[in-house]
Coordinates of C-alpha atoms in Angstrom, one line a residue:
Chain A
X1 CA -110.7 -95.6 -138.4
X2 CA -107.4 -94.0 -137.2
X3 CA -106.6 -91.2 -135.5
X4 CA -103.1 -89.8 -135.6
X5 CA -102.2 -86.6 -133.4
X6 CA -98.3 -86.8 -134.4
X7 CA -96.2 -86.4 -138.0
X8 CA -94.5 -89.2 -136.9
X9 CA -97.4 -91.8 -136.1
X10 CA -99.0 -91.1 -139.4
X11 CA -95.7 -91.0 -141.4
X12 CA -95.3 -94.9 -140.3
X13 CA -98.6 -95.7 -141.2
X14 CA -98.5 -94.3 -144.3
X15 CA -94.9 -95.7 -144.9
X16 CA -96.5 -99.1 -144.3
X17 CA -99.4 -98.6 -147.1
X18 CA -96.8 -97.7 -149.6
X19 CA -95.3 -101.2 -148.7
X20 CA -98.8 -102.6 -149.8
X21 CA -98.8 -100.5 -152.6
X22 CA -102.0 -98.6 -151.5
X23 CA -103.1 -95.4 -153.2
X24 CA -103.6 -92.6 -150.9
X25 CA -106.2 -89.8 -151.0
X26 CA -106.1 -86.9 -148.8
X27 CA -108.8 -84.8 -148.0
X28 CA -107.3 -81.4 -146.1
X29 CA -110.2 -79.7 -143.6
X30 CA -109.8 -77.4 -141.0
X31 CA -112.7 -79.4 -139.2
X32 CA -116.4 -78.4 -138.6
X33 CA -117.2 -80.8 -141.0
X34 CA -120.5 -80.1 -143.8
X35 CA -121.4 -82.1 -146.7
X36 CA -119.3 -80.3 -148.6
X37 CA -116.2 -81.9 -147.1
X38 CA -118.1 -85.4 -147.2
X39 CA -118.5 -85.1 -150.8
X40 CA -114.8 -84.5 -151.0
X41 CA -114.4 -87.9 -149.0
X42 CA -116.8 -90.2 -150.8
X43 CA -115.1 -88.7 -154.2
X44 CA -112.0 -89.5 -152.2
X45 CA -113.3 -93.1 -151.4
X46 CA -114.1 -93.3 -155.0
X47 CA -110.6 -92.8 -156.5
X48 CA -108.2 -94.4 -153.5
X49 CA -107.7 -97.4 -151.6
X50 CA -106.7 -95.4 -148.6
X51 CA -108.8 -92.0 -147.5
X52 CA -106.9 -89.7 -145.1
X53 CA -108.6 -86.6 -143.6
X54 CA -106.8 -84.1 -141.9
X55 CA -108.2 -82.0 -139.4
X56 CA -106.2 -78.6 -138.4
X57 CA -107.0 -75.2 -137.8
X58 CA -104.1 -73.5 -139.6
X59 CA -103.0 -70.1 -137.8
X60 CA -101.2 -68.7 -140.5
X61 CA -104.0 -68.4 -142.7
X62 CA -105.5 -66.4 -140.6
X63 CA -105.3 -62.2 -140.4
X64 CA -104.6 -60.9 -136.9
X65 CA -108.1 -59.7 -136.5
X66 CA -109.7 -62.6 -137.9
X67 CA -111.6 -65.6 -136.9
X68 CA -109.0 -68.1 -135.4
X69 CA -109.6 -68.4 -131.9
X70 CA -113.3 -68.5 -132.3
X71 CA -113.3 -70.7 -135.6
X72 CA -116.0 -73.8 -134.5
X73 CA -113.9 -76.7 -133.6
X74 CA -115.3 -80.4 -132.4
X75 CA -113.1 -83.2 -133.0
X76 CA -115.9 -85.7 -131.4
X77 CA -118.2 -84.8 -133.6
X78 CA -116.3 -84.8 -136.5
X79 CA -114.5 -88.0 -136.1
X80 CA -118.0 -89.5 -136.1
X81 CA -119.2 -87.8 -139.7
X82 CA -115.8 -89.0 -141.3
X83 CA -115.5 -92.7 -140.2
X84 CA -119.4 -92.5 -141.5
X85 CA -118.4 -90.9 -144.8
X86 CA -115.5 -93.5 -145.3
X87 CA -112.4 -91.8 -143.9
X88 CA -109.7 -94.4 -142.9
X89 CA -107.0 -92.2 -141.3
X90 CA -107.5 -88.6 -139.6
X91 CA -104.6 -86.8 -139.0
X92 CA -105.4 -84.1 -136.2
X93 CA -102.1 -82.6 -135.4
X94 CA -101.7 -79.4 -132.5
X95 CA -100.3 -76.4 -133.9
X96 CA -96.9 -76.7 -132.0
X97 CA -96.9 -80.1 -134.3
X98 CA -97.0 -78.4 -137.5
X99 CA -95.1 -75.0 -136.3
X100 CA -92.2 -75.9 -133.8
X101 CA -89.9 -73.6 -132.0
X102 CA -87.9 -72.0 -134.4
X103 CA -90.2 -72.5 -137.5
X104 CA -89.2 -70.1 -140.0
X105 CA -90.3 -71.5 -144.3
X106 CA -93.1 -70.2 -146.2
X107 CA -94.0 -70.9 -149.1
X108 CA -96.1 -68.0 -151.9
X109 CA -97.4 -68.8 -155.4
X110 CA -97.1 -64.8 -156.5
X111 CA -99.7 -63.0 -158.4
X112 CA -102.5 -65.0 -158.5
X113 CA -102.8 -64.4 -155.0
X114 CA -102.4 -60.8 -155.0
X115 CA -106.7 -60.2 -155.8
X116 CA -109.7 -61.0 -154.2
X117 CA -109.3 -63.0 -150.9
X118 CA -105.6 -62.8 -151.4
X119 CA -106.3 -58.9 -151.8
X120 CA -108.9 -58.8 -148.5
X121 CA -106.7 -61.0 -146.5
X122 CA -102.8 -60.7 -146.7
X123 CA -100.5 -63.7 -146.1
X124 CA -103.7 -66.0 -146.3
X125 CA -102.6 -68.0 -149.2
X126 CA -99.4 -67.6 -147.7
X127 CA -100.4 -69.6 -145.0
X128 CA -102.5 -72.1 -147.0
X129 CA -99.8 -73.0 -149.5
X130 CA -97.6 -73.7 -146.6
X131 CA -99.6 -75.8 -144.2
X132 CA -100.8 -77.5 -147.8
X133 CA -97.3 -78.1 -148.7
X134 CA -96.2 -79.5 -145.6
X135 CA -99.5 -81.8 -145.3
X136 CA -98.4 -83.1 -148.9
X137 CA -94.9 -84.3 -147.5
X138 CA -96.4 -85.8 -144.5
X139 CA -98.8 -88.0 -145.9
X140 CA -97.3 -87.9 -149.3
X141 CA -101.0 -88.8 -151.0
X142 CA -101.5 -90.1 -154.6
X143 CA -104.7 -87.1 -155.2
X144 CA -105.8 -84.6 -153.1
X145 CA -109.6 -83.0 -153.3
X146 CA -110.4 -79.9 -152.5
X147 CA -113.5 -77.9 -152.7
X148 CA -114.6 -75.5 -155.7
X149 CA -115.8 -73.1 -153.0
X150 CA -112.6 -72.0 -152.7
X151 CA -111.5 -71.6 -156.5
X152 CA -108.9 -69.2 -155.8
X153 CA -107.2 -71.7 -153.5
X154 CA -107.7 -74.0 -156.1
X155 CA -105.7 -72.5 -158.3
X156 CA -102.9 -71.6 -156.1
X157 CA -102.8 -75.5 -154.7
X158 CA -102.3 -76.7 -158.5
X159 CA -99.9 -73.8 -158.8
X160 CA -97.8 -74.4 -156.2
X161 CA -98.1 -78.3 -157.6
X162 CA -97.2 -77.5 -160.9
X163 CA -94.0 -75.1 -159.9
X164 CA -92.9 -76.9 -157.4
X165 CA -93.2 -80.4 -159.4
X166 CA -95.6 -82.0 -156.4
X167 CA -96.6 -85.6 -157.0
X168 CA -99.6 -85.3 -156.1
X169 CA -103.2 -84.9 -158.7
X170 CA -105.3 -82.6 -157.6
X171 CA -109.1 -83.0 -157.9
X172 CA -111.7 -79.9 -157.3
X173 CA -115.3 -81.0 -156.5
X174 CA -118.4 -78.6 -156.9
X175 CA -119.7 -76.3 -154.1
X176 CA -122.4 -77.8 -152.2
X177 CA -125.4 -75.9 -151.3
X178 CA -127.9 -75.6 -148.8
X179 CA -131.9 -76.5 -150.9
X180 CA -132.1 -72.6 -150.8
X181 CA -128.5 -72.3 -152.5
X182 CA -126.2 -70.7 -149.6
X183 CA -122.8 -72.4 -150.2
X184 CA -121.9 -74.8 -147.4
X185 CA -119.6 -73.4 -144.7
X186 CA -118.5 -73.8 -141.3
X187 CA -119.3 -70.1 -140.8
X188 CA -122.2 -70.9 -141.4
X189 CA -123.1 -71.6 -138.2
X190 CA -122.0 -68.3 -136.7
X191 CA -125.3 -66.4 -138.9
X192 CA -128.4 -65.5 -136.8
X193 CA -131.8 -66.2 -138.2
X194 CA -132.3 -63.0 -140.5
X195 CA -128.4 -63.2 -141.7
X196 CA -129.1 -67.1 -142.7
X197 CA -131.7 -65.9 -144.3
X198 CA -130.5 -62.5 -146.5
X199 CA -127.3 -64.7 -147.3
X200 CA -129.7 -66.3 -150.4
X201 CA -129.0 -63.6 -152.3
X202 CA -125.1 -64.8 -152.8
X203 CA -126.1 -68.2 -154.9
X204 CA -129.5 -65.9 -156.2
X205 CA -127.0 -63.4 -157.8
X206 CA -124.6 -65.8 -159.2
X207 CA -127.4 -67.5 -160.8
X208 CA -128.7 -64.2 -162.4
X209 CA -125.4 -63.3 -163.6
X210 CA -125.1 -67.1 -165.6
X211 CA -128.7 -65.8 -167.3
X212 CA -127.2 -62.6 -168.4
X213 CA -124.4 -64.7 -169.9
X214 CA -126.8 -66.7 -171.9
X215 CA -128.2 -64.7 -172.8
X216 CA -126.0 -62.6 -174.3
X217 CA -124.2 -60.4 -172.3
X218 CA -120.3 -60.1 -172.4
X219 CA -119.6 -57.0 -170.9
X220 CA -118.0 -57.8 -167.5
X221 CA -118.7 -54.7 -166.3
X222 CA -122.5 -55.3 -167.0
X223 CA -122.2 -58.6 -165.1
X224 CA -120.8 -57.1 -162.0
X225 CA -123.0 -54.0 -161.7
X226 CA -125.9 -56.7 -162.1
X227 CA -124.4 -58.9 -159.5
X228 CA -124.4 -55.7 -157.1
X229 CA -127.4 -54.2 -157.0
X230 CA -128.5 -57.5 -156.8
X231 CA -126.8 -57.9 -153.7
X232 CA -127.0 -54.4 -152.7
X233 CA -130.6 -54.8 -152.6
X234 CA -130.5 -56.8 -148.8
X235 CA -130.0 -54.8 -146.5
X236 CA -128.2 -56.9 -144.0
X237 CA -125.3 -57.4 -146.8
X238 CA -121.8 -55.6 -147.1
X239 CA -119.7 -56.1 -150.3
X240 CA -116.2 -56.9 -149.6
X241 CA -115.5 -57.3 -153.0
X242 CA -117.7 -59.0 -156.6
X243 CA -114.9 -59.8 -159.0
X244 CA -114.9 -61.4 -162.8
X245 CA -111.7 -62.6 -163.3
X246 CA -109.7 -65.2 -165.8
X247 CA -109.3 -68.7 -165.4
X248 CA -106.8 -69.9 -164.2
X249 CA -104.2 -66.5 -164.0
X250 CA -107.3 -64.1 -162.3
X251 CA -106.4 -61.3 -165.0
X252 CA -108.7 -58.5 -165.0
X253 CA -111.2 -59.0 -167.6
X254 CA -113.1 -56.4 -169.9
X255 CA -115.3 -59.1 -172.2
X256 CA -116.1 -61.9 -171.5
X257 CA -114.8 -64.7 -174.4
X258 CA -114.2 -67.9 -172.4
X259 CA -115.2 -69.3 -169.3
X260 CA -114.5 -66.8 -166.2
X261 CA -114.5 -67.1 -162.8
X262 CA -117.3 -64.7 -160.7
X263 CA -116.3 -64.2 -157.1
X264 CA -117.7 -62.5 -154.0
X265 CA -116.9 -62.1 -150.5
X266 CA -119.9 -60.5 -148.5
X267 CA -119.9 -59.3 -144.7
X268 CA -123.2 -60.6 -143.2
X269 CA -123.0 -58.3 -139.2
X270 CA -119.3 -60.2 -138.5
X271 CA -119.6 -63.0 -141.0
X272 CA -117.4 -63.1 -144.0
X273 CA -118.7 -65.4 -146.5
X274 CA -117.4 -66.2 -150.3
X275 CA -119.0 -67.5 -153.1
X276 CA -118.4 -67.9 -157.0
X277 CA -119.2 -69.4 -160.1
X278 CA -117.5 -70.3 -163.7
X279 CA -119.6 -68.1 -165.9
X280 CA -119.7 -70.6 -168.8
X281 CA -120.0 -68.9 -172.2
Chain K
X1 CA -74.4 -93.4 -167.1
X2 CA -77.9 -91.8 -168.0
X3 CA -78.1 -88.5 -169.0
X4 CA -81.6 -86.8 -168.5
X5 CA -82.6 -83.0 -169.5
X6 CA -86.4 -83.7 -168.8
X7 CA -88.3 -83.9 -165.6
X8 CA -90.8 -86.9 -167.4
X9 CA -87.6 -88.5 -168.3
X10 CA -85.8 -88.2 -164.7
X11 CA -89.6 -89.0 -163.3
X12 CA -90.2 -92.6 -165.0
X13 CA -86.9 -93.7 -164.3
X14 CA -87.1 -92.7 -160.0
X15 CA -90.5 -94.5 -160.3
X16 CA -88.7 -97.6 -161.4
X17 CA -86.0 -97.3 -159.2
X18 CA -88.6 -97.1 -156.3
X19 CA -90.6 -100.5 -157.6
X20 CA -87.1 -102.4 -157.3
X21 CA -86.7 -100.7 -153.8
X22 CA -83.5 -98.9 -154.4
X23 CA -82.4 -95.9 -152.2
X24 CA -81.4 -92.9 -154.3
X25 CA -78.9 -89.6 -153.3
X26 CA -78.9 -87.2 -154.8
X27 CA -76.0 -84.3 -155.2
X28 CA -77.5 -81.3 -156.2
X29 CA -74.7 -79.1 -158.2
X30 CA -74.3 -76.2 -160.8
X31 CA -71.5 -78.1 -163.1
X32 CA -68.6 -77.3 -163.4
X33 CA -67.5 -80.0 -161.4
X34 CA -64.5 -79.7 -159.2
X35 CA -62.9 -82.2 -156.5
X36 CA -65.8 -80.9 -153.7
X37 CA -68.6 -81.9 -156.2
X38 CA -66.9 -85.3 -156.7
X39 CA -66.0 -86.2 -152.9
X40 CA -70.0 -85.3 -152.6
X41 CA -70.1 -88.0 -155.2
X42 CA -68.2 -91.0 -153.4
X43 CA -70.3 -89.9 -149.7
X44 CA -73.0 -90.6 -151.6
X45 CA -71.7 -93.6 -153.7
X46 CA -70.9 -95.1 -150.2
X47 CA -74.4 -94.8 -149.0
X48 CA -77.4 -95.3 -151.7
X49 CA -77.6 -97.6 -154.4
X50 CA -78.1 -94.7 -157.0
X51 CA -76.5 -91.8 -157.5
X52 CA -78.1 -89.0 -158.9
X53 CA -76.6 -86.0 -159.7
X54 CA -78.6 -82.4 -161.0
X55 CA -76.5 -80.3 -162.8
X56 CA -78.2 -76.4 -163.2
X57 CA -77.2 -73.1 -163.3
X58 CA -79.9 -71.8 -161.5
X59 CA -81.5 -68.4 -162.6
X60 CA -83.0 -67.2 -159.7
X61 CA -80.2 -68.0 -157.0
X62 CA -78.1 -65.3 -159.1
X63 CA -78.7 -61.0 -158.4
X64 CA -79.4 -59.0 -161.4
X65 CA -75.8 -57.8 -161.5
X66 CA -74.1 -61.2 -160.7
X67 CA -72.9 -63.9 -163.1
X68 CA -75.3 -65.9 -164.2
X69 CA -74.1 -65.3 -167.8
X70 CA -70.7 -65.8 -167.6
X71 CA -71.0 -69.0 -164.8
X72 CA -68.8 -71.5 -166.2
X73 CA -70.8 -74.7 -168.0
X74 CA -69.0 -77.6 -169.2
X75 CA -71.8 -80.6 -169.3
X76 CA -69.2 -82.5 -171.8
X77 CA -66.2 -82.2 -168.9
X78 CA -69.0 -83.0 -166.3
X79 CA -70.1 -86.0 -167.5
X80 CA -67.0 -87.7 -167.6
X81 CA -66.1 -85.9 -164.2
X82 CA -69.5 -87.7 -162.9
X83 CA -69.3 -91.2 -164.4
X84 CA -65.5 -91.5 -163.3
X85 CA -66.4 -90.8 -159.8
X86 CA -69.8 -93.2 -159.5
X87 CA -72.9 -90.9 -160.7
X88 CA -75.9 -93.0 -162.3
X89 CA -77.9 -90.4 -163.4
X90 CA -77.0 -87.1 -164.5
X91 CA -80.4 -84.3 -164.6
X92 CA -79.5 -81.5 -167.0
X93 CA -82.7 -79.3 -167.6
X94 CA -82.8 -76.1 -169.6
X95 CA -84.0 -73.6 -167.9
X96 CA -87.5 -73.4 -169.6
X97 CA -87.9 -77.3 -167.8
X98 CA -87.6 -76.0 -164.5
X99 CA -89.4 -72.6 -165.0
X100 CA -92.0 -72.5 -167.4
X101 CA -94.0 -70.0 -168.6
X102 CA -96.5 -68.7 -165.7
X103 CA -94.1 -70.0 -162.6
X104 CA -94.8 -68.2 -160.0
X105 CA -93.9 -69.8 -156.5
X106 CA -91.7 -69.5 -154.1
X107 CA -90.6 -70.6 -150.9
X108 CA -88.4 -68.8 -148.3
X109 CA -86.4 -69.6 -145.2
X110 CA -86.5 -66.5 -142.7
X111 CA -84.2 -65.3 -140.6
X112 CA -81.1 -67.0 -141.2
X113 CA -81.8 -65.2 -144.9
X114 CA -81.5 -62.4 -143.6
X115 CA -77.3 -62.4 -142.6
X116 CA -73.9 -63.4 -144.3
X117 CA -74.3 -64.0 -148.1
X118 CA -78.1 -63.5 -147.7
X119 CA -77.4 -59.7 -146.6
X120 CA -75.3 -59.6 -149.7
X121 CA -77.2 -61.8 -152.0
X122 CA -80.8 -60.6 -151.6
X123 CA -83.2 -63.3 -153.3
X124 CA -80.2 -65.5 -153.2
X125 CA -81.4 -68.0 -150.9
X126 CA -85.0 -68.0 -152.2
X127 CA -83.8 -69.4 -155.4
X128 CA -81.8 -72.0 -153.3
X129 CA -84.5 -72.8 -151.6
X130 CA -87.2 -73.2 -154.6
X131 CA -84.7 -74.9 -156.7
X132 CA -84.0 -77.4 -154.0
X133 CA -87.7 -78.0 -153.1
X134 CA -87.9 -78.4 -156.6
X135 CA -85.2 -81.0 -156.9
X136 CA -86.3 -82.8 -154.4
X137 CA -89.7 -83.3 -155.6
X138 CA -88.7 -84.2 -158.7
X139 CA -85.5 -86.9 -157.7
X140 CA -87.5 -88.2 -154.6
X141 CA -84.0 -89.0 -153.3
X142 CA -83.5 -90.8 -149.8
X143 CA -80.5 -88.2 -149.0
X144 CA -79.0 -85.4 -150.2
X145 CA -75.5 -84.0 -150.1
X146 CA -74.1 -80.5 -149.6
X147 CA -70.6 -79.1 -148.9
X148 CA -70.1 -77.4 -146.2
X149 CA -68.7 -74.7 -148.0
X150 CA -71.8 -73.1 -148.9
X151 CA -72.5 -73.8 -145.0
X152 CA -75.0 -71.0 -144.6
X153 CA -77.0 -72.9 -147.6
X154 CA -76.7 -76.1 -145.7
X155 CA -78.4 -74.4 -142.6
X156 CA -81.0 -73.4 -144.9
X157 CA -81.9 -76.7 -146.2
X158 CA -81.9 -78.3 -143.3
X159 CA -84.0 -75.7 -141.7
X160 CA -86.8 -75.9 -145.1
X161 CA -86.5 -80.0 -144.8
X162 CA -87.7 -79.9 -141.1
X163 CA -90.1 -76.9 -141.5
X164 CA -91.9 -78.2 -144.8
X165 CA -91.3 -81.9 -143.8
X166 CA -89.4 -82.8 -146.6
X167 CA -88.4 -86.7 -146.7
X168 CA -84.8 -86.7 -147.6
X169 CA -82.0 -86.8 -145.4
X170 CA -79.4 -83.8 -145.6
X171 CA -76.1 -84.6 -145.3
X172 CA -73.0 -82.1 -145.2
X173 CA -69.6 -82.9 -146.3
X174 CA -66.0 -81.1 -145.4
X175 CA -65.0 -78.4 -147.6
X176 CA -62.5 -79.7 -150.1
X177 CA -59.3 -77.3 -151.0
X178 CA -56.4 -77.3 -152.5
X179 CA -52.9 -78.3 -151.2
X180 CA -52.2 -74.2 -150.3
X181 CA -55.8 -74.2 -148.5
X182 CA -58.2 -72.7 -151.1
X183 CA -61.5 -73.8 -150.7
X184 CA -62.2 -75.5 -153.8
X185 CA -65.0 -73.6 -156.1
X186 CA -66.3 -73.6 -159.4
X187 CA -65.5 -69.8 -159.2
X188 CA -61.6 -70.2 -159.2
X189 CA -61.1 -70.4 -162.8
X190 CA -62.1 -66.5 -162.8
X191 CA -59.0 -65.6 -160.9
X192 CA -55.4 -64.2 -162.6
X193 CA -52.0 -65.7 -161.0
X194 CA -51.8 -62.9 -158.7
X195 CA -55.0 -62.8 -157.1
X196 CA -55.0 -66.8 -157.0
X197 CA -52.1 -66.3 -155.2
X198 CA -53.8 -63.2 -153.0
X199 CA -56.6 -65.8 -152.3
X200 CA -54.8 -68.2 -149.8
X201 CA -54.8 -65.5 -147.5
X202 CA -58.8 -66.9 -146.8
X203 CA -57.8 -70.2 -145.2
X204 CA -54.8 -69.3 -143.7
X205 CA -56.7 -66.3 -141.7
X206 CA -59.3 -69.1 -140.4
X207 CA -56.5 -71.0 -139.5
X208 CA -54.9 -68.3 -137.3
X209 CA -59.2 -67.5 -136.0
X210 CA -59.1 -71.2 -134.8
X211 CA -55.6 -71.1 -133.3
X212 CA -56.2 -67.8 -131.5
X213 CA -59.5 -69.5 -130.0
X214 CA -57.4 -72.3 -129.1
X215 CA -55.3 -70.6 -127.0
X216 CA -58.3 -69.3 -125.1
X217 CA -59.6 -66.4 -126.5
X218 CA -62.9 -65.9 -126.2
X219 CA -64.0 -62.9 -127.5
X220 CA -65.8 -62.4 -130.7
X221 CA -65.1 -58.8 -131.8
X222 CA -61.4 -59.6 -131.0
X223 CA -60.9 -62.8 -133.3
X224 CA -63.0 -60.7 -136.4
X225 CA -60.5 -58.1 -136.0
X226 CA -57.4 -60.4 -136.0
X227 CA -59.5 -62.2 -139.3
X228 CA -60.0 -58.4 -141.0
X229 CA -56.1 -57.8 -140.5
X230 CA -55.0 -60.5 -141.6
X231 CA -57.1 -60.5 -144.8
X232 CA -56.6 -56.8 -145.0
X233 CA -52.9 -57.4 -145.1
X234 CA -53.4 -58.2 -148.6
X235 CA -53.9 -55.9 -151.2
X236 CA -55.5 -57.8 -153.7
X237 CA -58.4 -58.5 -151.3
X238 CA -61.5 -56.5 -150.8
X239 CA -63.6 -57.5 -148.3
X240 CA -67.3 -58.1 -148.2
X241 CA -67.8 -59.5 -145.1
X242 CA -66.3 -61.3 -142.2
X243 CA -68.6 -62.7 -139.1
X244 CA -68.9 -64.8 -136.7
X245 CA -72.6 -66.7 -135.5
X246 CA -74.0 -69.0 -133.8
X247 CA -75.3 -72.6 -135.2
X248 CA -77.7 -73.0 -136.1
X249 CA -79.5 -69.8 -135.9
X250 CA -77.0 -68.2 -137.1
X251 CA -77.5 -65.4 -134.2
X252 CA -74.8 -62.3 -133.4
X253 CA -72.5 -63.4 -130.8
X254 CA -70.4 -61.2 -127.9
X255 CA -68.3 -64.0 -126.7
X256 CA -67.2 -67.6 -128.2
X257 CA -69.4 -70.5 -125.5
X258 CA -70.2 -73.2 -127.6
X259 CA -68.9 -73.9 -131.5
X260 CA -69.5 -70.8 -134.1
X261 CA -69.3 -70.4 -137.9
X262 CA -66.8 -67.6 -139.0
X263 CA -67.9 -67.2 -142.3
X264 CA -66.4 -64.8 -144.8
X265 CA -66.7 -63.8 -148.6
X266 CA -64.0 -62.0 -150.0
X267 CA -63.7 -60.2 -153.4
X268 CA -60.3 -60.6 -155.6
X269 CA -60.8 -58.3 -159.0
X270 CA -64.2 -59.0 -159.8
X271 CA -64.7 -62.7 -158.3
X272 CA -66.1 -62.8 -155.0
X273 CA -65.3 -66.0 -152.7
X274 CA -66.3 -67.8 -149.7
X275 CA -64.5 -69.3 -147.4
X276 CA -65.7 -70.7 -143.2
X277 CA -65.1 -72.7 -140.3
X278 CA -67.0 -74.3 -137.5
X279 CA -64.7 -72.8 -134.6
X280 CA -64.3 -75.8 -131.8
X281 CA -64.3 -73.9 -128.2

């Protein structure tokens, strides 16, 4: 396996597997790595000749207040998951690699990111559609594979794809879950005991709400209040938001007639965690 | 000479130009082809295998009150224009090809946005830029060529090329103008006799900017004054703005220390023109 700190040592290596005629897959973390990123890679491995991981810890997807100096990093450790996993290439670059003096181009797919995380966390998908775009055109990969944990920044990635007429096929792989159902995060790590434990009741409520949908129900409103009290009922939980929303424009919803996307972003003491599911009719 | 409206079409035939291992340029225009588009033509003739020109009126470079409508179109006049001078490949889309229903991202250069026609222009240059991006992704070209009339849009591609690490080469050619010294534009064919004649007064007021700084002087305010006078010594001329800034930043300046862009735009009756030079210290 490869490591490459610099845009320009893995732009050559990357020039010279386009010489071979290799297909490239690119797996984009921001480190930490779980199972659910080694899922990505051994779908990854599945579909390319080539697997590139990169590793960064994008600032400008971050809020002011938030996480990013204190976000869990360990390149060691993670190095040693990825090579296991199948990764042929990492690509860990410094910030002042990806954002230079004088740095000045964003890139926003409007609407879409204008509700739920985009609504809790301003200039987030901002930041991601940027640093995504610019990973694109620096190891300029055949697919890319992201997780279904973040839906939302699923669909902004295959917006921004689409509009801006990317070559590159994006593939989304299912959340992966803990036995007890929490969704796999690198915050995970920052939960104490009783947190890890009263942050079941995420995946527990999604998993009610899908009942109510077979079994019947179709008023989203129904859904949500469902999804609340559920959550509502541990104590150590704070609702940042539970959303039902269209797939793929995220439009407000009244019934529910097609497959929808259920979202939720719960405070657990300082941890922010999000979950979803596609409430399949 | 091929003529493409479709970004499929355009897309299979890159992809075989790229198994046989030809370089592409690509000139990126709005039709109406005039002797600056075609010396962009023969820059790039001289160094790719395949020329590729786009011609589109682009939308969302245009205010609400501008002249999108009206813009001159002549793909008939511009083909022959194009094959004459060495183009391949012509890219004509419709509009609908390059925005279809749901589009929805953008991408923005800061800053240097925020001055000369991007103060009077607002959204102008995101339109350049998202176009471009667009262009770029689609045509995969090794280079791309620019006049340096539109020099402010030059800085701004070069700037979204290094920020978003875009693979294409950006290279800007000398404004081309006419035997009196108007700067040649698609734009011209919207001026009467008299204000045609009015418009020399553009050039000729650089000229005096870059003969004033060749006999020493130094100070900014002093050489924008003698610019204004001399422009407003004609009465057909209204003027929009006249500045002087640094490159590339495009930062106010006090006093002349290293090579400057005076930059103007100038309206005769309802058509407003541009006109700069690099000054040489």
């Amino acid at each position: 396996m490869r490591l490459c700190k610099t845009i320009n040592e893995i732009g050559a290596l990357i020039k010279s597997l386009r010489i071979e005629n290799k297909t490239v897959g690119l797996v984009p973390t921001m480190g930490y790595l779980h199972e659910g990123h080694l899922t990505l890679v051994r779908e990854a491995r599945q579909c390319c000749d080539v697997v590139v991981m990169s590793i960064f810890v994008n600032p400008t997807q971050f809020g002011p207040k938030e996480d990013f100096g204190s976000y869990p990093r360990d390149l060691q450790r993670d190095s040693e998951l990825a090579e296991e996993a199948g990764v042929d290439i990492i690509f860990a670059p410094e910030v002042e690699e990806m954002y230079p003096r004088g740095f000045r181009t964003s890139v926003d797919v409007e609407e879409i990111t204008d509700v739920l995380c985009g609504a809790a966390r301003p200039g987030h998908f901002r930041g991601v559609a940027t640093v995504v775009t610019k990973l694109f055109n620096i190891v300029q990969p055949d697919m890319a594979f992201f997780g279904q944990k973040d839906y939302q920044q699923v669909l902004v990635i295959k917006g921004l794809v689409r509009d801006l007429n990317i070559n590159v096929k994006i593939i989304d792989v299912p959340i992966a879950r803990e036995l007890d159902g929490l969704a796999l995060s690198s915050r995970n790590v920052y939960l104490s005991k009783s947190e890890r434990e009263a942050a079941k009741v995420l995946s527990r409520s999604l998993a009610k709400a899908q009942e109510q949908v077979a079994n019947g129900v179709r008023d989203i409103e129904k859904i949500r209040e469902l999804v609340l009290s559920e959550i509502e009922s541990e104590p150590l939980a704070r609702i940042d938001y539970v959303e039902i929303r269209s797939i793929p424009d995220l439009k407000d919803l009244k019934v529910l007639e097609d497959r929808a996307l259920l979202a939720l972003a719960v405070k657990f003491g300082n941890t922010r965690l999000i979950d979803n599911k596609v409430l399949e009719v």
